[in-house]
Each structure stands twice: as C-alpha cells, then as structure tokens.
Short mmCIF file of C-alpha atoms in Angstrom, two decimals:
data_model
loop_
_atom_site.label_atom_id
_atom_site.label_comp_id
_atom_site.label_asym_id
_atom_site.label_seq_id
_atom_site.Cartn_x
_atom_site.Cartn_y
_atom_site.Cartn_z
CA MET A 1 0.00 0.00 0.00
CA ASP A 2 1.53 3.32 -1.05
CA ARG A 3 1.19 6.68 0.67
CA ASP A 4 -1.66 7.91 -1.55
CA GLU A 5 -3.72 4.81 -0.85
CA ARG A 6 -3.06 5.06 2.87
CA ILE A 7 -4.23 8.68 2.88
CA ALA A 8 -7.35 7.79 0.88
CA ARG A 9 -8.19 4.94 3.24
CA GLU A 10 -7.74 7.19 6.27
CA SER A 11 -10.09 9.74 4.69
CA VAL A 12 -12.80 7.09 4.28
CA VAL A 13 -12.47 6.09 7.94
CA ALA A 14 -12.57 9.72 9.04
CA ALA A 15 -15.69 10.39 6.96
CA ALA A 16 -17.48 7.33 8.35
CA ARG A 17 -16.69 8.44 11.89
CA ALA A 18 -17.86 11.97 11.07
CA LEU A 19 -21.28 10.58 10.12
CA ASP A 20 -21.60 9.14 13.62
CA ALA A 21 -20.14 12.21 15.33
CA GLN A 22 -22.63 14.51 13.58
CA GLY A 23 -25.58 12.29 14.46
CA LEU A 24 -26.27 11.26 10.87
CA ASN A 25 -25.70 7.59 11.49
CA ARG A 26 -25.57 4.95 14.20
CA GLY A 27 -24.06 1.51 14.46
CA THR A 28 -23.16 -0.17 11.19
CA SER A 29 -25.91 1.18 8.92
CA GLY A 30 -24.04 3.87 6.94
CA ASN A 31 -21.32 3.56 4.32
CA VAL A 32 -18.79 5.78 2.60
CA SER A 33 -16.78 5.49 -0.60
CA VAL A 34 -14.20 7.51 -2.49
CA ARG A 35 -12.98 7.19 -6.07
CA PHE A 36 -9.45 5.78 -6.15
CA ARG A 37 -7.48 5.22 -9.33
CA ASP A 38 -9.45 2.80 -11.54
CA GLY A 39 -11.91 1.80 -8.81
CA LEU A 40 -13.00 2.91 -5.37
CA LEU A 41 -12.37 2.47 -1.68
CA ILE A 42 -15.41 1.68 0.47
CA THR A 43 -16.20 0.94 4.09
CA PRO A 44 -16.50 -2.74 5.02
CA SER A 45 -19.71 -4.63 5.68
CA GLY A 46 -21.08 -4.83 9.22
CA MET A 47 -18.15 -3.23 11.03
CA PRO A 48 -18.81 -0.42 13.56
CA THR A 49 -16.98 2.76 12.66
CA ASP A 50 -15.15 2.92 16.00
CA ARG A 51 -13.55 -0.42 15.14
CA THR A 52 -12.85 0.34 11.49
CA GLY A 53 -9.29 1.21 10.54
CA PRO A 54 -7.60 2.04 7.22
CA ASP A 55 -6.69 -1.60 6.60
CA ASP A 56 -10.37 -2.59 6.90
CA VAL A 57 -11.41 -0.31 4.04
CA VAL A 58 -12.11 -2.42 0.94
CA ARG A 59 -10.62 -1.72 -2.47
CA LEU A 60 -13.29 -2.40 -5.09
CA ASP A 61 -12.88 -2.63 -8.86
CA LEU A 62 -15.59 -1.27 -11.14
CA ASP A 63 -16.57 -4.83 -12.01
CA GLY A 64 -17.26 -5.49 -8.31
CA ALA A 65 -14.11 -7.52 -7.68
CA HIS A 66 -12.48 -7.12 -4.28
CA PRO A 67 -9.93 -8.97 -2.10
CA PRO A 68 -11.38 -12.38 -1.18
CA ASP A 69 -10.63 -11.90 2.51
CA GLN A 70 -12.65 -8.67 2.72
CA LYS A 71 -16.35 -7.89 2.33
CA PRO A 72 -17.43 -4.45 1.10
CA SER A 73 -20.53 -2.64 2.30
CA SER A 74 -23.73 -4.33 1.18
CA GLU A 75 -24.54 -1.10 -0.68
CA TRP A 76 -21.41 -1.24 -2.85
CA ARG A 77 -23.52 -1.43 -6.02
CA PHE A 78 -24.92 2.07 -5.89
CA HIS A 79 -21.57 3.47 -4.74
CA ARG A 80 -19.90 1.81 -7.74
CA ASP A 81 -22.64 2.77 -10.18
CA ILE A 82 -22.78 6.42 -9.07
CA LEU A 83 -19.02 6.85 -9.37
CA ALA A 84 -18.93 4.98 -12.69
CA SER A 85 -21.73 7.02 -14.29
CA ARG A 86 -21.11 10.47 -12.78
CA PRO A 87 -17.48 11.53 -13.37
CA GLU A 88 -18.04 14.79 -11.49
CA PHE A 89 -18.48 12.84 -8.26
CA HIS A 90 -15.51 11.47 -6.37
CA ALA A 91 -17.20 10.42 -3.13
CA VAL A 92 -20.51 8.96 -1.97
CA VAL A 93 -22.05 9.00 1.50
CA HIS A 94 -25.05 6.90 2.52
CA ALA A 95 -26.71 7.18 5.93
CA HIS A 96 -29.99 6.86 7.82
CA PRO A 97 -30.37 10.22 9.61
CA VAL A 98 -33.64 10.66 11.48
CA TYR A 99 -35.40 13.36 9.46
CA CYS A 100 -34.22 12.24 6.02
CA THR A 101 -35.27 8.70 6.85
CA ALA A 102 -38.64 9.82 8.23
CA PHE A 103 -39.52 11.48 4.94
CA ALA A 104 -38.14 8.46 3.09
CA MET A 105 -40.46 6.24 5.15
CA CYS A 106 -43.34 8.33 3.85
CA GLY A 107 -42.02 8.15 0.29
CA GLU A 108 -42.00 11.95 0.11
CA ALA A 109 -39.83 14.19 -2.01
CA ILE A 110 -38.60 17.43 -0.43
CA PRO A 111 -39.93 20.54 -2.22
CA ALA A 112 -38.33 23.98 -2.47
CA VAL A 113 -39.35 25.20 0.98
CA HIS A 114 -35.95 26.89 1.46
CA TYR A 115 -33.56 28.32 -1.10
CA MET A 116 -30.74 26.10 0.21
CA ILE A 117 -32.34 23.25 -1.74
CA ALA A 118 -30.48 24.77 -4.70
CA ALA A 119 -27.29 23.33 -3.21
CA PHE A 120 -28.60 19.93 -4.28
CA GLY A 121 -28.93 20.91 -7.93
CA GLY A 122 -32.62 21.69 -8.43
CA PRO A 123 -36.04 22.52 -6.97
CA THR A 124 -36.66 19.14 -5.33
CA VAL A 125 -34.91 16.32 -3.55
CA ARG A 126 -36.38 13.21 -5.09
CA CYS A 127 -37.29 10.06 -3.18
CA ALA A 128 -36.41 6.89 -5.09
CA PRO A 129 -39.03 4.12 -4.91
CA TYR A 130 -38.36 1.25 -2.53
CA ALA A 131 -36.17 -1.69 -3.48
CA PRO A 132 -34.34 -4.15 -1.20
CA TYR A 133 -30.99 -2.95 0.07
CA GLY A 134 -27.88 -4.00 -1.78
CA THR A 135 -29.69 -4.84 -5.01
CA ALA A 136 -29.08 -3.74 -8.59
CA GLU A 137 -32.72 -2.55 -8.63
CA LEU A 138 -32.03 -0.14 -5.78
CA SER A 139 -28.94 1.14 -7.55
CA ASP A 140 -30.91 1.81 -10.75
CA LEU A 141 -33.61 3.66 -8.82
CA ALA A 142 -31.03 5.74 -6.96
CA LEU A 143 -29.29 6.72 -10.20
CA ALA A 144 -32.63 7.87 -11.64
CA ALA A 145 -33.37 9.96 -8.52
CA LEU A 146 -29.92 11.54 -8.78
CA VAL A 147 -30.31 12.81 -12.34
CA ASP A 148 -29.26 16.50 -12.22
CA ARG A 149 -28.97 16.19 -8.42
CA ASN A 150 -26.27 15.35 -5.90
CA VAL A 151 -28.55 13.95 -3.18
CA CYS A 152 -31.66 11.80 -2.97
CA LEU A 153 -33.80 9.92 -0.49
CA LEU A 154 -34.37 6.16 -0.70
CA ALA A 155 -37.90 5.10 0.21
CA ASN A 156 -38.17 3.27 3.54
CA HIS A 157 -34.39 3.40 3.82
CA GLY A 158 -32.29 6.58 4.07
CA MET A 159 -30.37 9.07 1.95
CA ILE A 160 -27.44 9.41 -0.46
CA ALA A 161 -25.14 12.39 -0.97
CA ALA A 162 -22.44 12.52 -3.64
CA GLY A 163 -19.79 15.16 -4.14
CA ALA A 164 -16.52 16.15 -5.73
CA SER A 165 -14.80 15.18 -2.48
CA LEU A 166 -15.61 13.38 0.75
CA GLU A 167 -15.77 16.73 2.51
CA LYS A 168 -18.31 18.01 -0.01
CA ALA A 169 -20.41 14.83 0.21
CA LEU A 170 -20.48 15.07 4.01
CA TRP A 171 -21.39 18.75 3.82
CA LEU A 172 -24.30 17.92 1.53
CA ALA A 173 -25.48 15.13 3.84
CA VAL A 174 -25.58 17.54 6.80
CA GLU A 175 -27.40 20.18 4.73
CA LEU A 176 -29.99 17.65 3.58
CA GLU A 177 -30.71 16.43 7.09
CA THR A 178 -30.99 20.06 8.26
CA LEU A 179 -33.44 20.88 5.49
CA CYS A 180 -35.56 17.81 6.25
CA GLN A 181 -35.67 18.75 9.93
CA GLN A 182 -36.70 22.33 9.12
CA TYR A 183 -39.39 21.08 6.74
CA ALA A 184 -40.77 18.68 9.35
CA VAL A 185 -41.00 21.45 11.95
CA ALA A 186 -42.54 23.90 9.48
CA ARG A 187 -45.29 21.40 8.68
CA GLN A 188 -46.12 21.20 12.37
CA ILE A 189 -46.47 24.99 12.49
CA GLY A 190 -48.45 25.46 9.29
CA THR A 191 -48.24 25.07 5.53
CA PRO A 192 -44.74 25.74 4.17
CA ILE A 193 -44.51 28.11 1.20
CA ILE A 194 -42.81 26.53 -1.82
CA LEU A 195 -40.47 28.69 -3.88
CA SER A 196 -40.86 28.72 -7.65
CA ASP A 197 -38.70 26.68 -10.01
CA ASP A 198 -37.46 29.94 -11.55
CA GLU A 199 -36.30 31.22 -8.16
CA ILE A 200 -34.45 27.99 -7.39
CA GLY A 201 -32.94 27.92 -10.89
CA ALA A 202 -31.57 31.41 -10.37
CA THR A 203 -30.22 30.42 -6.96
CA VAL A 204 -28.51 27.35 -8.45
CA GLU A 205 -26.68 29.70 -10.81
CA ARG A 206 -25.72 32.08 -7.99
CA PHE A 207 -24.37 29.16 -5.97
CA ARG A 208 -21.95 28.28 -8.77
CA GLY A 209 -19.77 31.20 -7.74
CA TYR A 210 -19.70 30.42 -4.03
CA GLY A 211 -17.60 28.02 -1.97
CA LEU A 212 -19.94 25.16 -2.83
CA ASN A 213 -17.73 24.40 -5.82
CA SER A 214 -14.36 25.03 -4.23
CA ALA A 215 -11.96 22.35 -3.08
CA ARG A 216 -12.98 23.15 0.49
CA PRO A 217 -16.78 23.50 0.44
CA THR A 218 -18.35 26.19 2.56
CA ALA A 219 -21.90 27.43 2.79
CA PRO A 220 -22.84 30.29 0.49
CA GLU A 221 -23.59 33.65 2.00
CA THR A 222 -27.01 33.62 3.61
CA THR A 223 -29.36 36.21 4.94
#
C-alpha cells in the first residue's frame, strides 16, 4: 500500500466516523466510498466505525471484484454505479439520519421550501421508490433519482449524498438532514410556502460562484 492509498483509506475512515459524530448515522448502517485510481475504496460490511481502521477499508474494482478476505458494504452497487456514471463525483455518502429517513419512510420528495435546496442541484430532492438494500434494482432507482442532483432519499431506507470530495459529500449530507428537519418542523407549524422553479434555478446559478464548488466547500452567504 503506497502513501496515496493510505491517505485515501484514512479519509474514508474519518468520513465514516464523522457521520456518527454529527448524528447522521448509528451503528453499522451507513457507508462511505471515495474514487481511487481505476476503482473505489469503500467501508467494510457490518463493522462499527469505532472499530474500522484504514486496513479494513475495501478496495473495489468497477466490475465489483475485491480482495477475497474482505467484504465491502452491502450497498457497494450504488456506490460503484454512481461513481462509474457520474465523473463529477468522487465520493458517496449513505446514511440513515432521522429526518431524512422519516420522509423516506413516507415516500415523500422534499420541495423547495428553502432556497438552500439549490445546493442539491434543483427545486426538489427526489425520493427513489423502494427496493431491497444491496440490489441492482435499488442502484438503478437511486441513479434515476440523482439525475441533475447530488442527493436523494431512498424510500423506507435513508439518503445518499455525492460530491466532488468526501468533505463536499459530508457537507451535503448535513445540509440535507438540516433541510428535512426544518421542513418537518414547518409542517407542524403550518403550511410551508414553496419557492418557484425559476427562483431555485436562479439560486442554483448564484451558488456556482460560491464556496460550494471550491476544493474546500463552505456554505454560500445567507441572509
């Protein structure tokens, strides 16, 4: 293992632990991957993050091949398929945060109730229909929900965020959970007002010049 691979593996472990630390995941349910050379590095199956080290991270080829003594996350298919089909993405985060998952349990998309939805690429966050975890069917549905987007919900399951880096993917995951929480609270208060597609389209364009597209993602200026 060379230095670059060691650093990449350490970044996967750090991202997986960050999911837990930020309350986006618990136990062994989430998974993280990063593009690496002609394949990807992904968290192992069924291993708690506090016990996962760089050597436990699994190197996966685009054909699904991996070292015989290691087992990748059960969700390796959609990680592989997202990275293979979307060259702009270099990392994928999957988790089961409370508010994202609650809306996913209801099969609900998230509408443009806040302009920050533009950070996800458009006026909605789609919810992919249900399919069993780890299946090619789920991967196909996730890819469809991610068209022109960098996040989606998975019905009765959780969420996916993909970005140009692990840091960006994690940032998007936090933003999505925050938006879902705000939307849930707003619905308890009253009827949220949905912004127009034109307004969100204009905001998407404004976001292109902010830190969202830098190597170190930061939130755009807000008011």
